[in-house]
PDB file of C-alpha atoms in Angstrom:
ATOM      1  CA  UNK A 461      25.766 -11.965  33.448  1.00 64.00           C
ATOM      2  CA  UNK A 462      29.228 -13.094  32.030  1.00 73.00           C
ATOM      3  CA  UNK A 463      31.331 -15.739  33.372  1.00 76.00           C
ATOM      4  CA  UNK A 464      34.140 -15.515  35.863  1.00 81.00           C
ATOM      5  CA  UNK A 465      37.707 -15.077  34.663  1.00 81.00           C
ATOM      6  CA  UNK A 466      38.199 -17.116  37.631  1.00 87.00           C
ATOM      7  CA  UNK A 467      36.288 -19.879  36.720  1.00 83.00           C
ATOM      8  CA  UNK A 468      37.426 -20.198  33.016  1.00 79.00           C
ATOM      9  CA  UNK A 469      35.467 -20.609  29.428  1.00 78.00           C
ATOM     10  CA  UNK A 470      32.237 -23.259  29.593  1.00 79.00           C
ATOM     11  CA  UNK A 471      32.950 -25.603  27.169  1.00 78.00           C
ATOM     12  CA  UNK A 472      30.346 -28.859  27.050  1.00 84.00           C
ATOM     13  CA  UNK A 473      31.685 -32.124  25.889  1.00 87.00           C
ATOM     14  CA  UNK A 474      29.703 -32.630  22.740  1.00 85.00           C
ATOM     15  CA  UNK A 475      30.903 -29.095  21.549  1.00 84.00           C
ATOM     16  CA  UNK A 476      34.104 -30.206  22.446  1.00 86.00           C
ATOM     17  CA  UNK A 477      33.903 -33.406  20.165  1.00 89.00           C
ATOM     18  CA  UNK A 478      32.550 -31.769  17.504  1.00 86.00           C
ATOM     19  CA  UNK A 479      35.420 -28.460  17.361  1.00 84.00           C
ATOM     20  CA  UNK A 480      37.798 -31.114  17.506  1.00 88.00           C
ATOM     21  CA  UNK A 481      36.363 -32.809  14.564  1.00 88.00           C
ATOM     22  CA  UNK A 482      36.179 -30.049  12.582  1.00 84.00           C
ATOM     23  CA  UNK A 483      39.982 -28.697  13.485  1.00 86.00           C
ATOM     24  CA  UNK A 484      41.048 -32.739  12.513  1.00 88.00           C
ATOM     25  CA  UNK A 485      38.961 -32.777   8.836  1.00 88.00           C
ATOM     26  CA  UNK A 486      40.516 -29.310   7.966  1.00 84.00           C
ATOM     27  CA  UNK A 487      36.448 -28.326   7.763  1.00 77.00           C
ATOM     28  CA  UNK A 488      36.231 -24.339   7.652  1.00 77.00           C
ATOM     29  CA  UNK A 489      32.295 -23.970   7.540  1.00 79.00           C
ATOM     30  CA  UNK A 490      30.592 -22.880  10.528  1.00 75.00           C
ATOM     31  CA  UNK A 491      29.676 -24.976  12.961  1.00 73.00           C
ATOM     32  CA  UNK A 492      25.713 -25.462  13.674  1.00 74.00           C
ATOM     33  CA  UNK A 493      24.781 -25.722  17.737  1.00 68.00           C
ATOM     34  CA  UNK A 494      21.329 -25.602  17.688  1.00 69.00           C
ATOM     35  CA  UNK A 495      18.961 -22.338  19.195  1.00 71.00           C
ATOM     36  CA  UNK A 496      20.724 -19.927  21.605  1.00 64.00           C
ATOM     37  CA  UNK A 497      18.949 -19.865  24.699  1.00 63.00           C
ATOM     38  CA  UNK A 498      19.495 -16.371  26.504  1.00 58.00           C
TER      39      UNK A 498
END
């Protein structure tokens, strides 16, 4: 079941931290979060 428009993207914190890591080193390689769980 998707998420509501209404209720906006999920973004956790420790994704967060490392995105913004990445975007701040200039890193272009794909970032590695573990299994997805559907």
């Amino acid at each position: 079941m998707p998420r509501s428009l209404k209720k906006g993207p999920f973004l956790d914190l420790h994704l967060l931290k490392k995105v913004e890591k990445a975007v701040e080193s200039g890193d272009k390689n794909q970032l590695k979060l573990g299994p997805v769980v559907q």
